[in-house]
PDB file of C-alpha atoms in Angstrom:
ATOM      1  CA  UNK A   1      72.638 113.324  50.975  1.00  0.00           C
ATOM      2  CA  UNK A   2      70.291 116.217  51.756  1.00  0.00           C
ATOM      3  CA  UNK A   3      67.006 115.891  53.610  1.00  0.00           C
ATOM      4  CA  UNK A   4      63.858 115.284  51.629  1.00  0.00           C
ATOM      5  CA  UNK A   5      61.804 118.349  50.671  1.00  0.00           C
ATOM      6  CA  UNK A   6      58.672 116.257  51.370  1.00  0.00           C
ATOM      7  CA  UNK A   7      56.946 116.310  54.713  1.00  0.00           C
ATOM      8  CA  UNK A   8      54.002 114.357  56.045  1.00  0.00           C
ATOM      9  CA  UNK A   9      50.958 115.830  57.767  1.00  0.00           C
ATOM     10  CA  UNK A  10      50.515 112.557  59.689  1.00  0.00           C
ATOM     11  CA  UNK A  11      52.521 111.192  62.628  1.00  0.00           C
ATOM     12  CA  UNK A  12      53.724 107.660  61.979  1.00  0.00           C
ATOM     13  CA  UNK A  13      54.212 106.853  65.684  1.00  0.00           C
ATOM     14  CA  UNK A  14      50.758 108.000  66.842  1.00  0.00           C
ATOM     15  CA  UNK A  15      48.038 105.487  67.657  1.00  0.00           C
ATOM     16  CA  UNK A  16      44.646 105.837  65.999  1.00  0.00           C
ATOM     17  CA  UNK A  17      43.692 106.636  62.433  1.00  0.00           C
ATOM     18  CA  UNK A  18      44.992 109.661  60.524  1.00  0.00           C
ATOM     19  CA  UNK A  19      44.142 110.854  57.021  1.00  0.00           C
ATOM     20  CA  UNK A  20      46.563 113.396  55.601  1.00  0.00           C
ATOM     21  CA  UNK A  21      49.068 114.145  52.875  1.00  0.00           C
ATOM     22  CA  UNK A  22      52.653 113.911  51.768  1.00  0.00           C
ATOM     23  CA  UNK A  23      53.407 117.542  50.834  1.00  0.00           C
ATOM     24  CA  UNK A  24      55.954 118.161  48.078  1.00  0.00           C
ATOM     25  CA  UNK A  25      56.716 121.801  47.184  1.00  0.00           C
ATOM     26  CA  UNK A  26      55.909 122.514  43.531  1.00  0.00           C
ATOM     27  CA  UNK A  27      56.159 126.064  42.210  1.00  0.00           C
ATOM     28  CA  UNK A  28      54.283 126.559  38.941  1.00  0.00           C
ATOM     29  CA  UNK A  29      52.410 129.203  36.992  1.00  0.00           C
ATOM     30  CA  UNK A  30      49.151 128.583  38.834  1.00  0.00           C
ATOM     31  CA  UNK A  31      50.659 128.621  42.344  1.00  0.00           C
ATOM     32  CA  UNK A  32      54.031 130.190  43.118  1.00  0.00           C
ATOM     33  CA  UNK A  33      54.322 128.336  46.428  1.00  0.00           C
ATOM     34  CA  UNK A  34      52.217 125.319  45.534  1.00  0.00           C
ATOM     35  CA  UNK A  35      52.505 121.678  46.545  1.00  0.00           C
ATOM     36  CA  UNK A  36      51.833 118.212  45.190  1.00  0.00           C
ATOM     37  CA  UNK A  37      49.527 116.693  47.824  1.00  0.00           C
ATOM     38  CA  UNK A  38      49.630 112.887  47.952  1.00  0.00           C
ATOM     39  CA  UNK A  39      46.872 111.368  50.149  1.00  0.00           C
ATOM     40  CA  UNK A  40      48.069 109.050  52.917  1.00  0.00           C
ATOM     41  CA  UNK A  41      46.339 107.148  55.710  1.00  0.00           C
ATOM     42  CA  UNK A  42      48.075 105.725  58.781  1.00  0.00           C
ATOM     43  CA  UNK A  43      46.281 103.276  61.091  1.00  0.00           C
ATOM     44  CA  UNK A  44      48.196 102.238  64.223  1.00  0.00           C
ATOM     45  CA  UNK A  45      47.407 100.212  67.304  1.00  0.00           C
ATOM     46  CA  UNK A  46      50.451  99.831  69.546  1.00  0.00           C
ATOM     47  CA  UNK A  47      53.657  97.988  68.815  1.00  0.00           C
ATOM     48  CA  UNK A  48      53.749  95.387  66.082  1.00  0.00           C
ATOM     49  CA  UNK A  49      54.652  94.904  62.446  1.00  0.00           C
ATOM     50  CA  UNK A  50      54.164  97.572  59.781  1.00  0.00           C
ATOM     51  CA  UNK A  51      52.717  97.094  56.304  1.00  0.00           C
ATOM     52  CA  UNK A  52      53.208  99.700  53.585  1.00  0.00           C
ATOM     53  CA  UNK A  53      50.424  99.374  50.994  1.00  0.00           C
ATOM     54  CA  UNK A  54      50.645 101.283  47.715  1.00  0.00           C
ATOM     55  CA  UNK A  55      48.457 101.676  44.647  1.00  0.00           C
ATOM     56  CA  UNK A  56      48.588 104.125  41.766  1.00  0.00           C
ATOM     57  CA  UNK A  57      52.336 103.759  41.246  1.00  0.00           C
ATOM     58  CA  UNK A  58      51.126 104.105  37.669  1.00  0.00           C
ATOM     59  CA  UNK A  59      48.122 106.373  37.352  1.00  0.00           C
ATOM     60  CA  UNK A  60      46.030 104.242  34.961  1.00  0.00           C
ATOM     61  CA  UNK A  61      46.055 101.072  37.095  1.00  0.00           C
ATOM     62  CA  UNK A  62      42.843 101.205  39.070  1.00  0.00           C
ATOM     63  CA  UNK A  63      42.474  97.964  41.040  1.00  0.00           C
ATOM     64  CA  UNK A  64      44.962  98.966  43.730  1.00  0.00           C
ATOM     65  CA  UNK A  65      43.713 102.543  43.828  1.00  0.00           C
ATOM     66  CA  UNK A  66      40.135 101.405  44.399  1.00  0.00           C
ATOM     67  CA  UNK A  67      40.916  98.669  46.932  1.00  0.00           C
ATOM     68  CA  UNK A  68      43.192 100.894  49.021  1.00  0.00           C
ATOM     69  CA  UNK A  69      40.801 103.876  49.048  1.00  0.00           C
ATOM     70  CA  UNK A  70      38.179 101.466  50.353  1.00  0.00           C
ATOM     71  CA  UNK A  71      40.620 100.071  52.935  1.00  0.00           C
ATOM     72  CA  UNK A  72      41.465 103.591  54.163  1.00  0.00           C
ATOM     73  CA  UNK A  73      37.737 104.178  54.654  1.00  0.00           C
ATOM     74  CA  UNK A  74      37.011 100.945  56.537  1.00  0.00           C
ATOM     75  CA  UNK A  75      40.088  99.942  58.559  1.00  0.00           C
ATOM     76  CA  UNK A  76      39.948 100.767  62.277  1.00  0.00           C
ATOM     77  CA  UNK A  77      42.769 100.682  64.853  1.00  0.00           C
ATOM     78  CA  UNK A  78      41.004  98.160  67.089  1.00  0.00           C
ATOM     79  CA  UNK A  79      41.008  95.657  64.223  1.00  0.00           C
ATOM     80  CA  UNK A  80      44.795  95.490  63.980  1.00  0.00           C
ATOM     81  CA  UNK A  81      48.039  95.050  65.883  1.00  0.00           C
ATOM     82  CA  UNK A  82      50.853  97.289  64.678  1.00  0.00           C
ATOM     83  CA  UNK A  83      50.638  99.780  61.830  1.00  0.00           C
ATOM     84  CA  UNK A  84      49.286 100.080  58.285  1.00  0.00           C
ATOM     85  CA  UNK A  85      50.502 102.885  56.003  1.00  0.00           C
ATOM     86  CA  UNK A  86      48.182 103.306  52.997  1.00  0.00           C
ATOM     87  CA  UNK A  87      49.066 105.267  49.862  1.00  0.00           C
ATOM     88  CA  UNK A  88      46.265 104.519  47.363  1.00  0.00           C
ATOM     89  CA  UNK A  89      47.418 107.115  44.789  1.00  0.00           C
ATOM     90  CA  UNK A  90      51.183 106.999  45.013  1.00  0.00           C
ATOM     91  CA  UNK A  91      51.829 108.956  41.817  1.00  0.00           C
ATOM     92  CA  UNK A  92      48.944 111.316  42.492  1.00  0.00           C
ATOM     93  CA  UNK A  93      49.417 113.637  39.475  1.00  0.00           C
ATOM     94  CA  UNK A  94      49.363 110.595  37.177  1.00  0.00           C
ATOM     95  CA  UNK A  95      46.235 109.214  38.859  1.00  0.00           C
ATOM     96  CA  UNK A  96      44.389 112.526  38.469  1.00  0.00           C
ATOM     97  CA  UNK A  97      45.530 112.651  34.836  1.00  0.00           C
ATOM     98  CA  UNK A  98      44.579 109.017  34.146  1.00  0.00           C
ATOM     99  CA  UNK A  99      48.040 108.361  32.733  1.00  0.00           C
ATOM    100  CA  UNK A 100      50.881 105.962  33.422  1.00  0.00           C
ATOM    101  CA  UNK A 101      53.359 108.775  34.012  1.00  0.00           C
ATOM    102  CA  UNK A 102      53.205 112.128  35.767  1.00  0.00           C
ATOM    103  CA  UNK A 103      51.941 115.034  33.638  1.00  0.00           C
ATOM    104  CA  UNK A 104      54.077 117.394  35.746  1.00  0.00           C
ATOM    105  CA  UNK A 105      57.502 116.057  34.757  1.00  0.00           C
ATOM    106  CA  UNK A 106      56.857 112.985  32.594  1.00  0.00           C
ATOM    107  CA  UNK A 107      58.199 110.802  35.394  1.00  0.00           C
ATOM    108  CA  UNK A 108      57.474 107.082  35.520  1.00  0.00           C
ATOM    109  CA  UNK A 109      57.658 106.597  39.286  1.00  0.00           C
ATOM    110  CA  UNK A 110      58.459 102.893  39.035  1.00  0.00           C
ATOM    111  CA  UNK A 111      61.521 103.722  36.928  1.00  0.00           C
ATOM    112  CA  UNK A 112      62.883 106.444  39.240  1.00  0.00           C
ATOM    113  CA  UNK A 113      64.213 104.555  42.260  1.00  0.00           C
ATOM    114  CA  UNK A 114      66.076 105.026  44.521  1.00  0.00           C
ATOM    115  CA  UNK A 115      65.249 108.629  43.702  1.00  0.00           C
ATOM    116  CA  UNK A 116      66.966 111.953  44.288  1.00  0.00           C
ATOM    117  CA  UNK A 117      65.992 114.629  46.857  1.00  0.00           C
ATOM    118  CA  UNK A 118      67.273 117.312  44.455  1.00  0.00           C
ATOM    119  CA  UNK A 119      65.859 115.764  41.296  1.00  0.00           C
ATOM    120  CA  UNK A 120      62.538 115.966  39.483  1.00  0.00           C
ATOM    121  CA  UNK A 121      59.244 115.864  41.368  1.00  0.00           C
ATOM    122  CA  UNK A 122      58.928 112.135  40.696  1.00  0.00           C
ATOM    123  CA  UNK A 123      62.525 111.470  41.782  1.00  0.00           C
ATOM    124  CA  UNK A 124      61.895 113.384  45.014  1.00  0.00           C
ATOM    125  CA  UNK A 125      58.890 111.176  45.787  1.00  0.00           C
ATOM    126  CA  UNK A 126      60.904 108.025  45.040  1.00  0.00           C
ATOM    127  CA  UNK A 127      63.654 109.255  47.377  1.00  0.00           C
ATOM    128  CA  UNK A 128      61.156 109.869  50.185  1.00  0.00           C
ATOM    129  CA  UNK A 129      59.751 106.370  49.812  1.00  0.00           C
ATOM    130  CA  UNK A 130      63.252 104.860  49.756  1.00  0.00           C
ATOM    131  CA  UNK A 131      64.702 106.710  52.739  1.00  0.00           C
ATOM    132  CA  UNK A 132      61.705 107.446  54.961  1.00  0.00           C
ATOM    133  CA  UNK A 133      58.788 105.063  54.391  1.00  0.00           C
ATOM    134  CA  UNK A 134      60.334 101.733  53.369  1.00  0.00           C
ATOM    135  CA  UNK A 135      62.561 101.681  56.508  1.00  0.00           C
ATOM    136  CA  UNK A 136      59.374 101.796  58.626  1.00  0.00           C
ATOM    137  CA  UNK A 137      57.896  98.715  56.947  1.00  0.00           C
ATOM    138  CA  UNK A 138      58.211  94.985  57.449  1.00  0.00           C
ATOM    139  CA  UNK A 139      56.055  94.101  54.430  1.00  0.00           C
ATOM    140  CA  UNK A 140      55.438  96.177  51.295  1.00  0.00           C
ATOM    141  CA  UNK A 141      52.581  95.442  48.881  1.00  0.00           C
ATOM    142  CA  UNK A 142      52.601  97.414  45.609  1.00  0.00           C
ATOM    143  CA  UNK A 143      49.422  96.725  43.615  1.00  0.00           C
ATOM    144  CA  UNK A 144      49.730  96.975  39.840  1.00  0.00           C
ATOM    145  CA  UNK A 145      47.652  96.017  36.832  1.00  0.00           C
ATOM    146  CA  UNK A 146      48.162  96.391  33.104  1.00  0.00           C
ATOM    147  CA  UNK A 147      46.890  99.943  32.785  1.00  0.00           C
ATOM    148  CA  UNK A 148      45.476 101.115  29.497  1.00  0.00           C
ATOM    149  CA  UNK A 149      47.886  99.154  27.277  1.00  0.00           C
ATOM    150  CA  UNK A 150      48.079  95.664  28.819  1.00  0.00           C
ATOM    151  CA  UNK A 151      45.756  92.909  30.009  1.00  0.00           C
ATOM    152  CA  UNK A 152      47.336  90.327  32.296  1.00  0.00           C
ATOM    153  CA  UNK A 153      45.963  87.288  34.063  1.00  0.00           C
ATOM    154  CA  UNK A 154      45.785  88.234  37.754  1.00  0.00           C
ATOM    155  CA  UNK A 155      48.932  87.266  39.621  1.00  0.00           C
ATOM    156  CA  UNK A 156      51.027  88.092  42.664  1.00  0.00           C
ATOM    157  CA  UNK A 157      54.780  88.037  42.215  1.00  0.00           C
ATOM    158  CA  UNK A 158      58.219  88.264  43.730  1.00  0.00           C
ATOM    159  CA  UNK A 159      61.731  87.605  42.403  1.00  0.00           C
ATOM    160  CA  UNK A 160      64.551  85.096  42.402  1.00  0.00           C
ATOM    161  CA  UNK A 161      67.208  86.151  44.907  1.00  0.00           C
ATOM    162  CA  UNK A 162      70.638  85.031  46.045  1.00  0.00           C
ATOM    163  CA  UNK A 163      69.399  84.848  49.656  1.00  0.00           C
ATOM    164  CA  UNK A 164      67.108  81.821  49.438  1.00  0.00           C
ATOM    165  CA  UNK A 165      65.684  82.264  52.927  1.00  0.00           C
ATOM    166  CA  UNK A 166      64.646  85.827  52.071  1.00  0.00           C
ATOM    167  CA  UNK A 167      63.330  84.651  48.690  1.00  0.00           C
ATOM    168  CA  UNK A 168      61.182  82.074  50.501  1.00  0.00           C
ATOM    169  CA  UNK A 169      59.706  84.758  52.804  1.00  0.00           C
ATOM    170  CA  UNK A 170      58.802  86.956  49.848  1.00  0.00           C
ATOM    171  CA  UNK A 171      57.315  83.999  47.958  1.00  0.00           C
ATOM    172  CA  UNK A 172      55.247  83.099  51.033  1.00  0.00           C
ATOM    173  CA  UNK A 173      53.891  86.651  51.055  1.00  0.00           C
ATOM    174  CA  UNK A 174      53.040  86.550  47.355  1.00  0.00           C
ATOM    175  CA  UNK A 175      51.335  83.181  47.807  1.00  0.00           C
ATOM    176  CA  UNK A 176      49.373  84.527  50.777  1.00  0.00           C
ATOM    177  CA  UNK A 177      47.904  87.279  48.562  1.00  0.00           C
ATOM    178  CA  UNK A 178      45.744  84.557  47.022  1.00  0.00           C
ATOM    179  CA  UNK A 179      45.807  85.426  43.298  1.00  0.00           C
ATOM    180  CA  UNK A 180      44.992  82.730  40.724  1.00  0.00           C
ATOM    181  CA  UNK A 181      48.694  82.730  39.753  1.00  0.00           C
ATOM    182  CA  UNK A 182      51.844  83.217  41.851  1.00  0.00           C
ATOM    183  CA  UNK A 183      55.047  84.038  40.005  1.00  0.00           C
ATOM    184  CA  UNK A 184      58.743  84.518  40.139  1.00  0.00           C
ATOM    185  CA  UNK A 185      59.167  87.435  37.777  1.00  0.00           C
ATOM    186  CA  UNK A 186      62.199  88.449  35.728  1.00  0.00           C
ATOM    187  CA  UNK A 187      62.148  92.240  35.346  1.00  0.00           C
ATOM    188  CA  UNK A 188      63.319  94.260  32.352  1.00  0.00           C
ATOM    189  CA  UNK A 189      64.622  97.228  34.386  1.00  0.00           C
ATOM    190  CA  UNK A 190      65.141  95.801  37.842  1.00  0.00           C
ATOM    191  CA  UNK A 191      67.606  98.279  39.345  1.00  0.00           C
ATOM    192  CA  UNK A 192      65.312 101.317  39.078  1.00  0.00           C
ATOM    193  CA  UNK A 193      62.120  99.688  40.370  1.00  0.00           C
ATOM    194  CA  UNK A 194      60.401 100.134  43.741  1.00  0.00           C
ATOM    195  CA  UNK A 195      60.882  96.376  44.137  1.00  0.00           C
ATOM    196  CA  UNK A 196      64.664  96.712  44.180  1.00  0.00           C
ATOM    197  CA  UNK A 197      64.942  99.315  46.933  1.00  0.00           C
ATOM    198  CA  UNK A 198      62.483  97.410  49.148  1.00  0.00           C
ATOM    199  CA  UNK A 199      64.281  94.100  48.738  1.00  0.00           C
ATOM    200  CA  UNK A 200      67.683  95.772  49.203  1.00  0.00           C
ATOM    201  CA  UNK A 201      66.511  96.859  52.669  1.00  0.00           C
ATOM    202  CA  UNK A 202      65.524  93.279  53.540  1.00  0.00           C
ATOM    203  CA  UNK A 203      61.788  93.962  53.538  1.00  0.00           C
ATOM    204  CA  UNK A 204      59.274  91.455  52.167  1.00  0.00           C
ATOM    205  CA  UNK A 205      58.067  92.783  48.825  1.00  0.00           C
ATOM    206  CA  UNK A 206      54.927  91.639  47.015  1.00  0.00           C
ATOM    207  CA  UNK A 207      53.796  92.956  43.653  1.00  0.00           C
ATOM    208  CA  UNK A 208      50.704  92.180  41.607  1.00  0.00           C
ATOM    209  CA  UNK A 209      49.273  92.495  38.127  1.00  0.00           C
ATOM    210  CA  UNK A 210      45.464  92.333  38.252  1.00  0.00           C
ATOM    211  CA  UNK A 211      44.144  92.437  34.669  1.00  0.00           C
ATOM    212  CA  UNK A 212      44.152  95.947  33.134  1.00  0.00           C
ATOM    213  CA  UNK A 213      42.777  97.709  30.086  1.00  0.00           C
ATOM    214  CA  UNK A 214      42.430 100.948  32.052  1.00  0.00           C
ATOM    215  CA  UNK A 215      39.393  99.784  33.996  1.00  0.00           C
ATOM    216  CA  UNK A 216      38.290  97.460  36.788  1.00  0.00           C
ATOM    217  CA  UNK A 217      35.752  94.682  37.202  1.00  0.00           C
ATOM    218  CA  UNK A 218      33.910  93.533  40.322  1.00  0.00           C
ATOM    219  CA  UNK A 219      36.119  90.435  40.275  1.00  0.00           C
ATOM    220  CA  UNK A 220      39.449  92.287  40.110  1.00  0.00           C
ATOM    221  CA  UNK A 221      38.521  94.778  42.842  1.00  0.00           C
ATOM    222  CA  UNK A 222      37.295  91.933  45.065  1.00  0.00           C
ATOM    223  CA  UNK A 223      40.563  90.073  44.436  1.00  0.00           C
ATOM    224  CA  UNK A 224      42.581  93.166  45.335  1.00  0.00           C
ATOM    225  CA  UNK A 225      40.590  93.709  48.542  1.00  0.00           C
ATOM    226  CA  UNK A 226      40.901  90.099  49.656  1.00  0.00           C
ATOM    227  CA  UNK A 227      44.595  90.124  48.735  1.00  0.00           C
ATOM    228  CA  UNK A 228      45.235  93.205  50.868  1.00  0.00           C
ATOM    229  CA  UNK A 229      43.538  91.599  53.869  1.00  0.00           C
ATOM    230  CA  UNK A 230      45.461  88.375  53.257  1.00  0.00           C
ATOM    231  CA  UNK A 231      48.776  90.257  53.259  1.00  0.00           C
ATOM    232  CA  UNK A 232      47.843  91.978  56.520  1.00  0.00           C
ATOM    233  CA  UNK A 233      47.065  88.560  58.011  1.00  0.00           C
ATOM    234  CA  UNK A 234      50.343  87.183  56.645  1.00  0.00           C
ATOM    235  CA  UNK A 235      52.175  90.075  58.343  1.00  0.00           C
ATOM    236  CA  UNK A 236      50.433  89.421  61.677  1.00  0.00           C
ATOM    237  CA  UNK A 237      48.644  92.772  61.612  1.00  0.00           C
ATOM    238  CA  UNK A 238      45.125  91.421  61.106  1.00  0.00           C
ATOM    239  CA  UNK A 239      44.169  88.335  63.166  1.00  0.00           C
ATOM    240  CA  UNK A 240      43.733  84.947  61.567  1.00  0.00           C
ATOM    241  CA  UNK A 241      45.266  83.194  58.606  1.00  0.00           C
ATOM    242  CA  UNK A 242      45.136  84.267  54.946  1.00  0.00           C
ATOM    243  CA  UNK A 243      42.146  82.930  53.049  1.00  0.00           C
ATOM    244  CA  UNK A 244      43.413  79.899  51.156  1.00  0.00           C
ATOM    245  CA  UNK A 245      43.194  80.029  47.378  1.00  0.00           C
ATOM    246  CA  UNK A 246      44.146  77.705  44.543  1.00  0.00           C
ATOM    247  CA  UNK A 247      47.099  79.396  42.846  1.00  0.00           C
ATOM    248  CA  UNK A 248      49.107  78.100  39.911  1.00  0.00           C
ATOM    249  CA  UNK A 249      52.890  78.412  40.260  1.00  0.00           C
ATOM    250  CA  UNK A 250      54.484  80.094  37.231  1.00  0.00           C
ATOM    251  CA  UNK A 251      57.595  82.048  36.310  1.00  0.00           C
ATOM    252  CA  UNK A 252      58.430  84.786  33.847  1.00  0.00           C
ATOM    253  CA  UNK A 253      61.886  83.333  33.254  1.00  0.00           C
ATOM    254  CA  UNK A 254      63.806  85.934  31.242  1.00  0.00           C
ATOM    255  CA  UNK A 255      63.664  88.906  28.926  1.00  0.00           C
ATOM    256  CA  UNK A 256      62.563  86.716  26.014  1.00  0.00           C
ATOM    257  CA  UNK A 257      59.233  86.220  27.800  1.00  0.00           C
ATOM    258  CA  UNK A 258      58.415  89.826  26.925  1.00  0.00           C
ATOM    259  CA  UNK A 259      57.655  89.652  23.188  1.00  0.00           C
ATOM    260  CA  UNK A 260      58.389  92.945  21.447  1.00  0.00           C
ATOM    261  CA  UNK A 261      56.971  93.977  18.100  1.00  0.00           C
ATOM    262  CA  UNK A 262      59.409  94.981  15.388  1.00  0.00           C
ATOM    263  CA  UNK A 263      56.569  96.135  13.132  1.00  0.00           C
ATOM    264  CA  UNK A 264      53.779  98.709  13.265  1.00  0.00           C
ATOM    265  CA  UNK A 265      50.216  97.898  12.317  1.00  0.00           C
ATOM    266  CA  UNK A 266      47.120  96.038  13.476  1.00  0.00           C
ATOM    267  CA  UNK A 267      47.663  93.248  15.984  1.00  0.00           C
ATOM    268  CA  UNK A 268      45.715  89.981  15.668  1.00  0.00           C
ATOM    269  CA  UNK A 269      46.128  87.404  18.432  1.00  0.00           C
ATOM    270  CA  UNK A 270      45.757  83.749  17.508  1.00  0.00           C
ATOM    271  CA  UNK A 271      45.592  82.536  21.126  1.00  0.00           C
ATOM    272  CA  UNK A 272      43.748  83.664  24.245  1.00  0.00           C
ATOM    273  CA  UNK A 273      45.034  84.571  27.689  1.00  0.00           C
ATOM    274  CA  UNK A 274      45.814  81.448  29.691  1.00  0.00           C
ATOM    275  CA  UNK A 275      46.359  79.303  26.615  1.00  0.00           C
ATOM    276  CA  UNK A 276      49.468  77.120  26.477  1.00  0.00           C
ATOM    277  CA  UNK A 277      51.691  77.435  23.415  1.00  0.00           C
ATOM    278  CA  UNK A 278      54.222  75.081  21.941  1.00  0.00           C
ATOM    279  CA  UNK A 279      57.593  76.345  20.781  1.00  0.00           C
ATOM    280  CA  UNK A 280      57.199  77.848  17.312  1.00  0.00           C
ATOM    281  CA  UNK A 281      53.435  78.272  17.556  1.00  0.00           C
ATOM    282  CA  UNK A 282      52.052  81.572  16.279  1.00  0.00           C
ATOM    283  CA  UNK A 283      51.131  84.015  19.051  1.00  0.00           C
ATOM    284  CA  UNK A 284      50.011  86.959  16.935  1.00  0.00           C
ATOM    285  CA  UNK A 285      50.135  88.554  13.523  1.00  0.00           C
ATOM    286  CA  UNK A 286      50.767  92.186  12.616  1.00  0.00           C
ATOM    287  CA  UNK A 287      49.086  93.571   9.492  1.00  0.00           C
ATOM    288  CA  UNK A 288      50.516  96.557   7.636  1.00  0.00           C
ATOM    289  CA  UNK A 289      48.537  99.788   7.565  1.00  0.00           C
ATOM    290  CA  UNK A 290      50.438 101.016   4.491  1.00  0.00           C
ATOM    291  CA  UNK A 291      48.847  98.872   1.772  1.00  0.00           C
ATOM    292  CA  UNK A 292      46.717  95.818   1.105  1.00  0.00           C
ATOM    293  CA  UNK A 293      48.056  92.658  -0.499  1.00  0.00           C
ATOM    294  CA  UNK A 294      50.895  92.274   2.018  1.00  0.00           C
ATOM    295  CA  UNK A 295      51.089  89.118   4.113  1.00  0.00           C
ATOM    296  CA  UNK A 296      51.124  89.726   7.880  1.00  0.00           C
ATOM    297  CA  UNK A 297      54.224  89.293  10.005  1.00  0.00           C
ATOM    298  CA  UNK A 298      53.873  86.310  12.341  1.00  0.00           C
ATOM    299  CA  UNK A 299      55.325  86.217  15.834  1.00  0.00           C
ATOM    300  CA  UNK A 300      55.956  82.798  17.356  1.00  0.00           C
ATOM    301  CA  UNK A 301      56.601  81.386  20.820  1.00  0.00           C
ATOM    302  CA  UNK A 302      60.339  81.006  21.569  1.00  0.00           C
ATOM    303  CA  UNK A 303      59.601  78.060  23.878  1.00  0.00           C
ATOM    304  CA  UNK A 304      56.676  76.166  25.397  1.00  0.00           C
ATOM    305  CA  UNK A 305      54.806  78.718  27.508  1.00  0.00           C
ATOM    306  CA  UNK A 306      51.471  80.187  28.597  1.00  0.00           C
ATOM    307  CA  UNK A 307      50.184  83.504  27.288  1.00  0.00           C
ATOM    308  CA  UNK A 308      50.072  85.384  30.597  1.00  0.00           C
ATOM    309  CA  UNK A 309      49.572  88.880  29.247  1.00  0.00           C
ATOM    310  CA  UNK A 310      48.801  90.694  26.029  1.00  0.00           C
ATOM    311  CA  UNK A 311      48.671  94.174  24.610  1.00  0.00           C
ATOM    312  CA  UNK A 312      45.196  95.639  25.036  1.00  0.00           C
ATOM    313  CA  UNK A 313      44.958  98.046  22.069  1.00  0.00           C
ATOM    314  CA  UNK A 314      44.958  96.392  18.653  1.00  0.00           C
ATOM    315  CA  UNK A 315      47.140  99.161  17.248  1.00  0.00           C
ATOM    316  CA  UNK A 316      50.799  98.258  17.780  1.00  0.00           C
ATOM    317  CA  UNK A 317      54.032 100.146  17.122  1.00  0.00           C
ATOM    318  CA  UNK A 318      57.651  99.123  16.786  1.00  0.00           C
ATOM    319  CA  UNK A 319      59.023  98.537  20.297  1.00  0.00           C
ATOM    320  CA  UNK A 320      55.690  97.710  21.972  1.00  0.00           C
ATOM    321  CA  UNK A 321      55.561  94.609  24.146  1.00  0.00           C
ATOM    322  CA  UNK A 322      52.570  92.738  22.770  1.00  0.00           C
ATOM    323  CA  UNK A 323      52.757  89.482  24.754  1.00  0.00           C
ATOM    324  CA  UNK A 324      54.099  88.220  28.087  1.00  0.00           C
ATOM    325  CA  UNK A 325      54.859  84.521  28.466  1.00  0.00           C
ATOM    326  CA  UNK A 326      55.188  82.338  31.550  1.00  0.00           C
ATOM    327  CA  UNK A 327      56.397  78.812  32.199  1.00  0.00           C
ATOM    328  CA  UNK A 328      55.731  76.372  35.062  1.00  0.00           C
ATOM    329  CA  UNK A 329      57.749  77.263  38.150  1.00  0.00           C
ATOM    330  CA  UNK A 330      60.261  74.651  39.275  1.00  0.00           C
TER     331      UNK A 330
END
């Protein structure tokens, strides 16, 4: 495989603090020899573990972006042992555009792994992460939230794995984050996610979903900031132990937990986030926009579960996930 066309303006082995860019050549009408410039901060203090911290994998998810920009501004080498690599705006064109995907090539970064050094701009970035940055890390934290279309109860998550010792390490990291909920999470498109390439390299991977709706609150930013510090303590980079938090153990067990609308219209929820449902109980109704006098379509819980997440806009289309369910973790 060819070398990556990306290069970094920072030195990953140098002690101190560096603010720079990942430079990706991008020739376009406005700049024949232009570049996509992705901000990066590296803080290093001697030998020790490395944490790779990413936000803005999707450009409309602002909790991680905000918390990691603040971390890049405040973290100092003398506070740590080892190295912290901070990428607050991982899909930078999407962040600037306020969109989930890149406006430059339509790429959804978290569906482009392991990437391709000769592919689209987004695939080239995914390849660089896979082959150059993840190998440097011991722990990877990728901070997500629901973006403009979803609202999810704040949780940290990892996955079920065949290697139970490795699964336990990843679960310990997710628990250390200190979110109100800690999950095992079944993914819909696991093989193309950032998660998969990190775990395939044997690195502890922690993901989050911290509310959403295309905005932040003081509570969600504070949770993200404390979670970042907790992960750095878990990794042995910051001194001390993670701040203990009461966290409920849940699981998104399978694809059926993602409830998909087969109708277009106006979405009315009959339950609130965090509410427990019994099998067969109505989750939501969809009302037709074509005519009055039509009864709504009712969507029901396939099993006993909690409403962990919901679609944020009331307008729903065929194929939209409108609800995410979770069950107690066993």
